[in-house]
mmCIF file of C-alpha atoms and ligand atoms in Angstrom:
data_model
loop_
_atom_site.group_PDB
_atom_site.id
_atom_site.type_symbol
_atom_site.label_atom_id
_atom_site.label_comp_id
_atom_site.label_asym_id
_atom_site.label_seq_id
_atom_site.Cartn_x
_atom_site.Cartn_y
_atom_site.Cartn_z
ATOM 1 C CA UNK A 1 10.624 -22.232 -1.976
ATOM 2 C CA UNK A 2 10.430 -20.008 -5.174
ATOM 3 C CA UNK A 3 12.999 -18.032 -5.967
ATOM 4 C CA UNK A 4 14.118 -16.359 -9.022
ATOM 5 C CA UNK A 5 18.070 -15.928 -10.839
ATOM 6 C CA UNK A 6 18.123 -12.760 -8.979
ATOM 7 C CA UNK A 7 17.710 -14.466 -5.760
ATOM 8 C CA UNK A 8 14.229 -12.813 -5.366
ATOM 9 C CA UNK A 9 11.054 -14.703 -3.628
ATOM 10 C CA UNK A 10 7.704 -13.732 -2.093
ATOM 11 C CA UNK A 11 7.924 -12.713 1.431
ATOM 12 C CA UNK A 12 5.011 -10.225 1.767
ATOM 13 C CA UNK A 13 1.224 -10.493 0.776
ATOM 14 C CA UNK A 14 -0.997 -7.643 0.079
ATOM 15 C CA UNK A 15 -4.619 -8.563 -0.023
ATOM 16 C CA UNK A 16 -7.129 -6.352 -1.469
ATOM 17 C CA UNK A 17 -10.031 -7.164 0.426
ATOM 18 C CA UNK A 18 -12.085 -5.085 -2.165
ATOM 19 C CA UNK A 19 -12.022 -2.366 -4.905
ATOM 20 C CA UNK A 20 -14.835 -0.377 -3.111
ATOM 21 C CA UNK A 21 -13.540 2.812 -1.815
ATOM 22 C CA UNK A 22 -15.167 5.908 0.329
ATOM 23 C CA UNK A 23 -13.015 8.025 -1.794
ATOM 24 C CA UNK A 24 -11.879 8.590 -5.334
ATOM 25 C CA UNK A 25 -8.261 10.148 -5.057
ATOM 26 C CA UNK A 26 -7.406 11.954 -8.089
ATOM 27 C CA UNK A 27 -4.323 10.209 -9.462
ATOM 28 C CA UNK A 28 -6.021 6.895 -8.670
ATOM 29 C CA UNK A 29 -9.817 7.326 -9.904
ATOM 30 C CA UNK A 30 -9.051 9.779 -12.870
ATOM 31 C CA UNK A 31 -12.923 10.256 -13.596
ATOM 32 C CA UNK A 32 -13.860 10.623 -10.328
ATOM 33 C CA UNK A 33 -16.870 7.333 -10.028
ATOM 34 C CA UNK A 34 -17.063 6.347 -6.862
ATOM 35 C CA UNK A 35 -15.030 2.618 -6.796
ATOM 36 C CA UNK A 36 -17.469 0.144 -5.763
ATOM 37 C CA UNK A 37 -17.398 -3.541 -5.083
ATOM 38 C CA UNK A 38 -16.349 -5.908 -8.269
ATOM 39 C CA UNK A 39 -19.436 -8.759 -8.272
ATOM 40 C CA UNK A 40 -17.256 -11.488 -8.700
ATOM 41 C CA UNK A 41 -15.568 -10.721 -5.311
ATOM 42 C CA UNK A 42 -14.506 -13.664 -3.441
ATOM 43 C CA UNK A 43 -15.798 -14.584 -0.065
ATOM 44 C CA UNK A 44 -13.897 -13.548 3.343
ATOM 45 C CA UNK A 45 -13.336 -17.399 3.896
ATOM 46 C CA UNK A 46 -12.003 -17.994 0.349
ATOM 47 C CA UNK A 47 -9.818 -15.077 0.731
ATOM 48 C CA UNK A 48 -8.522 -16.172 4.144
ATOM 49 C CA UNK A 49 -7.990 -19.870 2.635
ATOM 50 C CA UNK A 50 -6.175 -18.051 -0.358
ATOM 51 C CA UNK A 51 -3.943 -16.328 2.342
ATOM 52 C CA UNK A 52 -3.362 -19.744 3.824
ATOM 53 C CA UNK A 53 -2.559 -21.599 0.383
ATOM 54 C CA UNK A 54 0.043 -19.032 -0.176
ATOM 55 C CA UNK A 55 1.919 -19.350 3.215
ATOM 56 C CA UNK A 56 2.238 -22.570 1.881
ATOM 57 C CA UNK A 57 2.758 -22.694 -1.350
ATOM 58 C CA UNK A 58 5.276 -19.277 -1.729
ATOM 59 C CA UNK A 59 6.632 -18.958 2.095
ATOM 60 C CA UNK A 60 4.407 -15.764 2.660
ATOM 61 C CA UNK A 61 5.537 -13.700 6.269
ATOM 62 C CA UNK A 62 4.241 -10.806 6.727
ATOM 63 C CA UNK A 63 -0.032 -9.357 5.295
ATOM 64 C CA UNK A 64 -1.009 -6.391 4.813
ATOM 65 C CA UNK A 65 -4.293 -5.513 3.986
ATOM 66 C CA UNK A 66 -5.748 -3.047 1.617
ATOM 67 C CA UNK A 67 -7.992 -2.406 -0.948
ATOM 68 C CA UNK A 68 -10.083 -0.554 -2.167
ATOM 69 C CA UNK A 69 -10.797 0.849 0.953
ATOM 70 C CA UNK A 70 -10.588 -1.822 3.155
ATOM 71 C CA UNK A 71 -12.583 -0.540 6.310
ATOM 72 C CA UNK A 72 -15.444 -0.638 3.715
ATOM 73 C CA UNK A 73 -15.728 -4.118 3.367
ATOM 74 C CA UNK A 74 -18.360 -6.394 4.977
ATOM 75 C CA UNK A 75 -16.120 -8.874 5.087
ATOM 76 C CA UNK A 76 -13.161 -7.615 7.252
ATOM 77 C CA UNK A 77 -14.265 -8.855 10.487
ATOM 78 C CA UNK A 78 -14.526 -12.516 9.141
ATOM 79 C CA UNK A 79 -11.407 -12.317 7.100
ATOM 80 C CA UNK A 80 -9.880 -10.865 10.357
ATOM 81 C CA UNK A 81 -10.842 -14.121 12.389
ATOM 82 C CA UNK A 82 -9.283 -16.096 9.889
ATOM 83 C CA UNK A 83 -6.434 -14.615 8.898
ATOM 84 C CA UNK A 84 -5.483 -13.872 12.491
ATOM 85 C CA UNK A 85 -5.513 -17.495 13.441
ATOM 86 C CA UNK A 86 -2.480 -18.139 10.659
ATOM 87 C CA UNK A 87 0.668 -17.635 12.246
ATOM 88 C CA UNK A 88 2.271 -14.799 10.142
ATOM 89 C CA UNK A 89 4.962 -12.262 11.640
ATOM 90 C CA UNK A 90 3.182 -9.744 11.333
ATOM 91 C CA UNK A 91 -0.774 -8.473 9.333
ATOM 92 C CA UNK A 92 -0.767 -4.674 9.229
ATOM 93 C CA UNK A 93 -3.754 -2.793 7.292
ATOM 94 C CA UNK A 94 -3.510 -0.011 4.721
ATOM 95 C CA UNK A 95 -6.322 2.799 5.229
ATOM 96 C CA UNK A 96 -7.832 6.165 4.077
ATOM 97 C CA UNK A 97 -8.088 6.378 7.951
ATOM 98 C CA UNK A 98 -12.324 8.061 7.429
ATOM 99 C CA UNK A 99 -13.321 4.751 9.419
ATOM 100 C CA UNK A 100 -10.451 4.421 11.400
ATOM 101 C CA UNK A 101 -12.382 5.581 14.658
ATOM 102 C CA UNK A 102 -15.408 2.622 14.229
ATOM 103 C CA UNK A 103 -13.405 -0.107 13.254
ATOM 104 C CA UNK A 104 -10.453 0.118 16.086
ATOM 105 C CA UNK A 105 -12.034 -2.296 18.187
ATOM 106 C CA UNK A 106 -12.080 -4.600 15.477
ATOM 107 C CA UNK A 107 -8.356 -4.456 14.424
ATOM 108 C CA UNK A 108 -7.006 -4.380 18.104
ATOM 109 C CA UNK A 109 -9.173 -7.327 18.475
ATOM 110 C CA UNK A 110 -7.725 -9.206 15.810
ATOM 111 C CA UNK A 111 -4.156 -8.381 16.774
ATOM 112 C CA UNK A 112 -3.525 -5.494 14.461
ATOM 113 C CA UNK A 113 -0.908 -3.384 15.583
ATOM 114 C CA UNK A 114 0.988 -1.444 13.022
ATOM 115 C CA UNK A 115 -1.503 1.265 10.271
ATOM 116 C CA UNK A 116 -0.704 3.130 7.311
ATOM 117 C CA UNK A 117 -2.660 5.916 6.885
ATOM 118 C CA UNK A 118 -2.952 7.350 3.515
ATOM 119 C CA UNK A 119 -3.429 11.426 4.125
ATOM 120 C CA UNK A 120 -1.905 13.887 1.057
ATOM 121 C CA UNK A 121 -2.413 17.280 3.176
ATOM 122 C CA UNK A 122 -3.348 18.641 6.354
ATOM 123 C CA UNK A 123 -5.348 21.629 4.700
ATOM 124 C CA UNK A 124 -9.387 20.637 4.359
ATOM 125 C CA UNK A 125 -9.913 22.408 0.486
ATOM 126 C CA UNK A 126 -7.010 20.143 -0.646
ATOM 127 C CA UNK A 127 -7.698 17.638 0.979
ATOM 128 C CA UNK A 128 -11.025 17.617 -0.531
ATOM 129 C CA UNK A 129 -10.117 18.644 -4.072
ATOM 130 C CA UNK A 130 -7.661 15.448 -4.195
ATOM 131 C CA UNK A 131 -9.625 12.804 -2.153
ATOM 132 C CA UNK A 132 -13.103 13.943 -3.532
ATOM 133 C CA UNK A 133 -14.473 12.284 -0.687
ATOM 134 C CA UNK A 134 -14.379 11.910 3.590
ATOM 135 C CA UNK A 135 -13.704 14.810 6.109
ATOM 136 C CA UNK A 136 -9.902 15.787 7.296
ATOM 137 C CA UNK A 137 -11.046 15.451 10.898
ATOM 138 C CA UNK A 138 -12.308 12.320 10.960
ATOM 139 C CA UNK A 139 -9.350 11.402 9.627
ATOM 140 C CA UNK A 140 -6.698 13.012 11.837
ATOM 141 C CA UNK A 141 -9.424 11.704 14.749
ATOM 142 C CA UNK A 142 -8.757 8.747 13.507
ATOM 143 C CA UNK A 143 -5.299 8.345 13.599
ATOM 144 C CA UNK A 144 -5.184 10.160 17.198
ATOM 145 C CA UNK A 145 -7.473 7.459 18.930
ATOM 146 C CA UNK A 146 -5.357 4.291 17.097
ATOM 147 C CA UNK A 147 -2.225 6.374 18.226
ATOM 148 C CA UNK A 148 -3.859 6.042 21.991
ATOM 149 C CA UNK A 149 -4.779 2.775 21.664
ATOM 150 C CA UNK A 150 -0.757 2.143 21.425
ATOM 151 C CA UNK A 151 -1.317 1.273 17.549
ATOM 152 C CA UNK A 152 2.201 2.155 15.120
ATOM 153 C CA UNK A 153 1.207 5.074 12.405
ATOM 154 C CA UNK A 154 2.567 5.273 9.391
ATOM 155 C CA UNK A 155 1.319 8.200 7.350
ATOM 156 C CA UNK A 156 1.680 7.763 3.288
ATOM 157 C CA UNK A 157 1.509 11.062 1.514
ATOM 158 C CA UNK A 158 1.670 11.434 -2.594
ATOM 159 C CA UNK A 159 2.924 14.883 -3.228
ATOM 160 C CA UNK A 160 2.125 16.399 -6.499
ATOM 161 C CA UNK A 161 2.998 19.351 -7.583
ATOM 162 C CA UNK A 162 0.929 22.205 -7.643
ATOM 163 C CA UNK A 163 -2.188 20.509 -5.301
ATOM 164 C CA UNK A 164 0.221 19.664 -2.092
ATOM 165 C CA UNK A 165 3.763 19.746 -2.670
ATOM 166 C CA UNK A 166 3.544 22.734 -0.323
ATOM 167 C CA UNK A 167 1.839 20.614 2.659
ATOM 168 C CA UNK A 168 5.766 18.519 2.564
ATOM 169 C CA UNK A 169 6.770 20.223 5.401
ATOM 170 C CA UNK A 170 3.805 20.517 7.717
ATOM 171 C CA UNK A 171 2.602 17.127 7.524
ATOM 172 C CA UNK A 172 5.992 15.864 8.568
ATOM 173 C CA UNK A 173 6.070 18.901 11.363
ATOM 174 C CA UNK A 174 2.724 17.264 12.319
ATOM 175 C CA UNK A 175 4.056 13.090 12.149
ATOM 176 C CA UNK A 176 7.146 14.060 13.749
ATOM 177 C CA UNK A 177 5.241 16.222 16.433
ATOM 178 C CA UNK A 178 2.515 12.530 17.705
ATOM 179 C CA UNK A 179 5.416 9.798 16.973
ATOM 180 C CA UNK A 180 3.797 9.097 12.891
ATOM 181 C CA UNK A 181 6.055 7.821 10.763
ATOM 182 C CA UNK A 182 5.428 9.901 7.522
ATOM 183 C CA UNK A 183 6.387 7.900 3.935
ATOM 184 C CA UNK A 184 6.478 10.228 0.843
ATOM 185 C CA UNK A 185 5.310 7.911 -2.050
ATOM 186 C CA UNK A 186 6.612 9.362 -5.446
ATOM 187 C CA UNK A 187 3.765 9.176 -7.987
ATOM 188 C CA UNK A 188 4.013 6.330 -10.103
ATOM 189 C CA UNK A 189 2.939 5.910 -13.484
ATOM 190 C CA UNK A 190 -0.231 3.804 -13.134
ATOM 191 C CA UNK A 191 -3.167 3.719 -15.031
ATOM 192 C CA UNK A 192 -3.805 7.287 -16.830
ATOM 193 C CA UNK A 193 -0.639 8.188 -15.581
ATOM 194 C CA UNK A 194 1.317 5.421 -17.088
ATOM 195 C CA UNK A 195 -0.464 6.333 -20.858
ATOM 196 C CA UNK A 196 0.137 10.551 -19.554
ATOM 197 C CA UNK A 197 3.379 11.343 -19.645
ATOM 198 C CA UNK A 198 2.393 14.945 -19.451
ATOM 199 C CA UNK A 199 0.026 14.604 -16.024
ATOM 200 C CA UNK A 200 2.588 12.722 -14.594
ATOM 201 C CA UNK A 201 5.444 14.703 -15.010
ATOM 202 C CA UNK A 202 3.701 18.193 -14.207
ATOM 203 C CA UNK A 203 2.513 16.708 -10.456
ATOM 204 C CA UNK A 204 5.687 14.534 -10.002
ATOM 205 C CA UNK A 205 7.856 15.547 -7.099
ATOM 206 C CA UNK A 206 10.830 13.752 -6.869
ATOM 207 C CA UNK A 207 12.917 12.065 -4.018
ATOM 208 C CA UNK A 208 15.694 15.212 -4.429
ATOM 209 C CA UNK A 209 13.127 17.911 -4.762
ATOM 210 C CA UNK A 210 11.577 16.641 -1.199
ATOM 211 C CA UNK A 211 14.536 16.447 0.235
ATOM 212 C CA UNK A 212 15.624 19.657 -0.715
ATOM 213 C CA UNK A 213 12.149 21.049 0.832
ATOM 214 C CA UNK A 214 12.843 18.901 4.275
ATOM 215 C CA UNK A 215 16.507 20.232 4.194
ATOM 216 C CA UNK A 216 15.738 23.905 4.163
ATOM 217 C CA UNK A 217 13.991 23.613 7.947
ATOM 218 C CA UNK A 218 15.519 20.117 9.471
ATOM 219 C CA UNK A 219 18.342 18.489 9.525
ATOM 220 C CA UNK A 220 18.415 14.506 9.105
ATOM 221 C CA UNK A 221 20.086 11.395 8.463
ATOM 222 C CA UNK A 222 19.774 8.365 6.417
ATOM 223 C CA UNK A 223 18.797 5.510 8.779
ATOM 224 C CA UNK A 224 18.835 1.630 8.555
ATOM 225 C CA UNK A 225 16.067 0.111 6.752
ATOM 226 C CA UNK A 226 15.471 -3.753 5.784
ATOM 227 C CA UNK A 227 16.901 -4.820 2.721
ATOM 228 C CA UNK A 228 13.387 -5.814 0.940
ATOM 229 C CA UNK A 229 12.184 -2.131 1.889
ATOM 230 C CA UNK A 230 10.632 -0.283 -0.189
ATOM 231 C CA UNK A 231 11.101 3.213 1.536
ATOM 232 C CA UNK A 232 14.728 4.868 1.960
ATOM 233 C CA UNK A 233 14.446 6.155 5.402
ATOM 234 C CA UNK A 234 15.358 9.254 7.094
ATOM 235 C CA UNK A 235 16.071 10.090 11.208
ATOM 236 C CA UNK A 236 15.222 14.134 12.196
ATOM 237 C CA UNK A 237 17.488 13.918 15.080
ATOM 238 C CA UNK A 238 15.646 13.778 18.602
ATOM 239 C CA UNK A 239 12.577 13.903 16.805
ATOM 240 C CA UNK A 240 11.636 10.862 14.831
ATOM 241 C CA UNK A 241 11.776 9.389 11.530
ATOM 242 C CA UNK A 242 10.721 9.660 7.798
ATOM 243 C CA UNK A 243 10.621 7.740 4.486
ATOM 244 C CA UNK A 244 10.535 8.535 0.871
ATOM 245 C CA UNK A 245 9.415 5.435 -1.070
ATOM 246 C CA UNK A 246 11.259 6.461 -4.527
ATOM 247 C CA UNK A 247 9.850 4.421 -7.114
ATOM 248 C CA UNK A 248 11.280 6.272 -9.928
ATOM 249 C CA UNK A 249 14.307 8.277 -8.308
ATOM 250 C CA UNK A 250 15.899 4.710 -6.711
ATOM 251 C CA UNK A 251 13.909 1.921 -7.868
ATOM 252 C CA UNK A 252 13.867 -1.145 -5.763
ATOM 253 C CA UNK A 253 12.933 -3.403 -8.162
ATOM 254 C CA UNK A 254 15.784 -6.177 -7.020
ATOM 255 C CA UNK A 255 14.974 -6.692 -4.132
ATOM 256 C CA UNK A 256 10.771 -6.619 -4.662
ATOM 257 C CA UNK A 257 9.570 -9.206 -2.529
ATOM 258 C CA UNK A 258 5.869 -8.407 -3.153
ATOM 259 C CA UNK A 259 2.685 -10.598 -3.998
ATOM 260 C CA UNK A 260 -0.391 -9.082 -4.480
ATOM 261 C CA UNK A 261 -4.030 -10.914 -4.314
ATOM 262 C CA UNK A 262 -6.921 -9.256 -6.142
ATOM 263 C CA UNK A 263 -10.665 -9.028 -4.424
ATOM 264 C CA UNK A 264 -11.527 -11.143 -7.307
ATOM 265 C CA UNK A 265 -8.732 -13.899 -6.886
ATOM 266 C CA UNK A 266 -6.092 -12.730 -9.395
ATOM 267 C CA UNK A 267 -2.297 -12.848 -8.330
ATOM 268 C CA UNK A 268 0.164 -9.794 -9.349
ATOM 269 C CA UNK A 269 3.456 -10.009 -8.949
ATOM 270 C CA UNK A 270 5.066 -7.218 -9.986
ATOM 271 C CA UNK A 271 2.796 -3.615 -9.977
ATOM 272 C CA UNK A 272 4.987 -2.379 -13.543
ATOM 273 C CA UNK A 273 3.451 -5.715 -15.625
ATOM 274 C CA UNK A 274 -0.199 -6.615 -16.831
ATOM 275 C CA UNK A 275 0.347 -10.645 -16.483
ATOM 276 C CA UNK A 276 -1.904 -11.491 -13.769
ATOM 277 C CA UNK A 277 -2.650 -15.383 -12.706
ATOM 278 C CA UNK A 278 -6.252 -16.034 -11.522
ATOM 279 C CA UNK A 279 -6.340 -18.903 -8.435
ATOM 280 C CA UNK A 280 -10.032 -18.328 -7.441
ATOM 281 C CA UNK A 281 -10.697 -21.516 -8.594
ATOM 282 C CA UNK A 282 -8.111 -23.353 -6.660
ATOM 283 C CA UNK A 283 -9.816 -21.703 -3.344
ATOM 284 C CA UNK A 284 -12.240 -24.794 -3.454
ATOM 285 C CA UNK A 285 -9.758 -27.513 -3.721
ATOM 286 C CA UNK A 286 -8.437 -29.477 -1.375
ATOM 287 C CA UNK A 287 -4.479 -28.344 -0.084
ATOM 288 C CA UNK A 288 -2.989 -31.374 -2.069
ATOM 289 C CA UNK A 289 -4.675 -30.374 -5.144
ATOM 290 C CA UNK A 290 -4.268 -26.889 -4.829
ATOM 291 C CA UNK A 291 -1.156 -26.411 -3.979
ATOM 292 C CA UNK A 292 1.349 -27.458 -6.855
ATOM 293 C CA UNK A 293 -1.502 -25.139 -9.361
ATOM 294 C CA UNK A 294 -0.670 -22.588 -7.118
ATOM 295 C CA UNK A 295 3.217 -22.976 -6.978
ATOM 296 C CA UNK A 296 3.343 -23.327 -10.916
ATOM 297 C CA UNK A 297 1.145 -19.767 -10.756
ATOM 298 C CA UNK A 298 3.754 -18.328 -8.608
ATOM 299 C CA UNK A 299 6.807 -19.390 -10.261
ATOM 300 C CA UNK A 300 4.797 -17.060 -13.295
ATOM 301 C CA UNK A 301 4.373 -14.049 -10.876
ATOM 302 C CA UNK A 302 7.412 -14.248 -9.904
ATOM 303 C CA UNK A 303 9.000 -14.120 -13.496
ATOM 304 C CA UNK A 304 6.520 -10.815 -14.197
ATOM 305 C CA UNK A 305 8.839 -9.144 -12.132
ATOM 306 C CA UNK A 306 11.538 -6.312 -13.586
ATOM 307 C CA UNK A 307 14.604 -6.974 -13.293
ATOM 308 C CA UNK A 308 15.534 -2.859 -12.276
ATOM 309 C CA UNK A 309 13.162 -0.664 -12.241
ATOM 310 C CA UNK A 310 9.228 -0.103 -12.341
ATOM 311 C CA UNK A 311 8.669 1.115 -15.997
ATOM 312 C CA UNK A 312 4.787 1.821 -15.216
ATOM 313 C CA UNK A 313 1.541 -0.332 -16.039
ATOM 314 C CA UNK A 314 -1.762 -0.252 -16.974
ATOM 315 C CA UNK A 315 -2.835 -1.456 -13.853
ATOM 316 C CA UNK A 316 -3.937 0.692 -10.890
ATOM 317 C CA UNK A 317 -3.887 0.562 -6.971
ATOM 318 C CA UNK A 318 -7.718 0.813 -6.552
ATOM 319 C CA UNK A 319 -7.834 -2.837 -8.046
ATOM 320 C CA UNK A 320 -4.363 -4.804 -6.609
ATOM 321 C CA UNK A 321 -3.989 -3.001 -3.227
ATOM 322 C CA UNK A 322 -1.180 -0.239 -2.608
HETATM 323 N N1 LIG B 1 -7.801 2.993 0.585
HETATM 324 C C1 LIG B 1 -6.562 2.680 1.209
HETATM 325 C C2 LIG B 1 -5.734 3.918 1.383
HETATM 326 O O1 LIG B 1 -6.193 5.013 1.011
HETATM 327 O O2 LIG B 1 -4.642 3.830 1.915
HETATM 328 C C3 LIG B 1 -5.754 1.590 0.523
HETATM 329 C C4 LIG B 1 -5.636 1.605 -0.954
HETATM 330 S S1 LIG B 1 -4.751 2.949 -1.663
HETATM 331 C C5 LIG B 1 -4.864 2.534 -3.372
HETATM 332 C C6 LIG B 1 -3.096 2.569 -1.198
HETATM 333 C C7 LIG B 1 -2.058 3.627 -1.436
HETATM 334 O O3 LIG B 1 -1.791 3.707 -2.804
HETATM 335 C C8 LIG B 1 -2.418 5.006 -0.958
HETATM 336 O O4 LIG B 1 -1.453 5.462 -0.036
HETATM 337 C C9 LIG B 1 -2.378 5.831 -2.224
HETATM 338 O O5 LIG B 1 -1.953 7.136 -1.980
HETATM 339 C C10 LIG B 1 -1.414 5.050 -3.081
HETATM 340 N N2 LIG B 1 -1.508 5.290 -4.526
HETATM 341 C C11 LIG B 1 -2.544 5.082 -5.352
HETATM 342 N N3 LIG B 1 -2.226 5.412 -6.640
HETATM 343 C C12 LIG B 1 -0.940 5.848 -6.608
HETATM 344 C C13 LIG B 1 -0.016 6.329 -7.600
HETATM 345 N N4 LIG B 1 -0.343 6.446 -8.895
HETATM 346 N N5 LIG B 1 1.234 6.666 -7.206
HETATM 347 C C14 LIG B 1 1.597 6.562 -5.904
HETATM 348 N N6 LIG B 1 0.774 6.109 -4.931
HETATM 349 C C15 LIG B 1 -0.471 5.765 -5.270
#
């Protein structure tokens, strides 16, 4: 196993499946282009081989796939097949939630269980403004019917000030109200943002500020929450829970135990560094050739991590996966 002096290793795998997306989220696509698939994307199988390789190789327990927009992808129901077929813990999908309703059979076919559901506001002119892209009721659709279908919801919502710091309240009013778990993600300084100090600081919201919102109308707790998490997690009494993942406010840098595989075949260890370590080439190999490349790749992911705390990077989510 690979572990580092701070007694970090790689534990959980996020796979984007591709950097095609249906929308073009404003602190994520800064210009607005509609994301579409990179043309060096690998195949389902050697992504689902790559998967396998790193089970291996780095000790990998729990997938979650993402993208991109992963319910785009022509390749998710053979990358599904495959990946299901693994033995991991546990594969849980990140989604915008606009093709949630078509694709359920798929995922409850192939074992998924557990969603997040990436929605910043419950009001349709903000929700267009920010996502530039998909319909609000399709969405909340969405998440109803995989709700039914006895799927776990976890809602992740990126207030920024001044577009829908005021939705903080009624979106959790609204998760608390079907049984969602709603995570506020604190912007992070990716991409424009990390080279923009002054667009990120005038739409951050921080983990005090939303508490102080949540205070004024609920009362809650802090609740138990794994060590690796990345969310600090909150229990409304008789009503449910909440998380704030605070990136900047409490990093959780030290205990990171996050890999991240490109739709192209490059490895990221750590979101706040630009090393990256390509292994699409080992996807042909054979295991026994493959696999000491790939552990001498991971011992280098692993040492791109920070030590503390995320100090931004030039990469962005729509490429290595949220
Ligand atoms: N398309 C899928 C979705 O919308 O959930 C998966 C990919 S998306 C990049 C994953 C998550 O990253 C979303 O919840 C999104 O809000 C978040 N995200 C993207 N850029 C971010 C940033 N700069 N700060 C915080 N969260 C960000």
């Amino acid at each position: 196993m690979i572990v580092d002096r701070q007694g970090r290793r790689f534990r959980n795998l996020r796979v984007s499946l591709t950097s095609a997306c249906n929308y073009a989220c404003t602190y994520c696509v800064p210009d607005g282009k509609r994301l579409v698939a990179a043309q060096d994307e690998l195949s389902a199988e050697a992504m689902a081989r790559g998967v396998a390789y790193l089970i291996e190789a780095a000790g990998i327990e729990r997938l979650r796939i993402t993208g991109g927009e992963p319910l785009v992808s022509p390749k998710l129901e053979a990358f599904l097949a495959s990946v299901s077929t693994l033995g991991l813990d546990d594969i849980s999908l990140t989604t915008n939630g606009q093709l949630l309703t078509r694709k359920l059979p798929l995922l409850i076919d192939a074992g998924i269980r557990r969603l997040n559901v990436s929605l910043d506001t419950l009001d349709p002119d903000a929700f267009r403004r920010i996502a530039r892209g998909g319909d609000l009721a399709t969405v909340l659709d969405g998440m109803a019917k995989a709700s039914q279908a006895g799927m776990s919801i976890k809602v992740n919502m990126v207030p920024l000030r001044g577009q829908n710091h005021d939705q903080v309240v009624p979106l959790l009013d609204y998760c608390l109200e079907r049984g969602y778990e709603l995570r506020f993600i604190e912007l992070m300084r990716m991409g424009h943002l990390a080279s923009d100090s002054n667009a990120f600081l005038q739409q951050f919201v921080s983990l005090q500020q939303l508490l102080q919102m949540i205070g004024e109308g609920h009362e809650y707790l802090q609740a138990d929450a794994p060590i690796d998490a990345t969310a600090l997690r909150y229990e409304v009494p008789g009503r449910g829970h909440f998380g704030i993942i605070a990136n900047e406010s409490v990093p959780f840098c030290r205990t990171c135990s996050r890999l991240r595989l490109s739709s192209t075949g490059w490895l990221h260890g750590c979101l706040s560094s630009s090393n990256r370590h390509y292994i699409g080439d080992l996807l042909d190999k054979p295991r026994h050739q493959a696999l000491p490349a790939l552990q001498r790749l991971l011992m280098k992911a692993l040492g791109d991590k920070q030590p503390v705390a995320f100090s931004g990077g030039a990469t962005v989510m729509k490429i290595i996966g949220g």
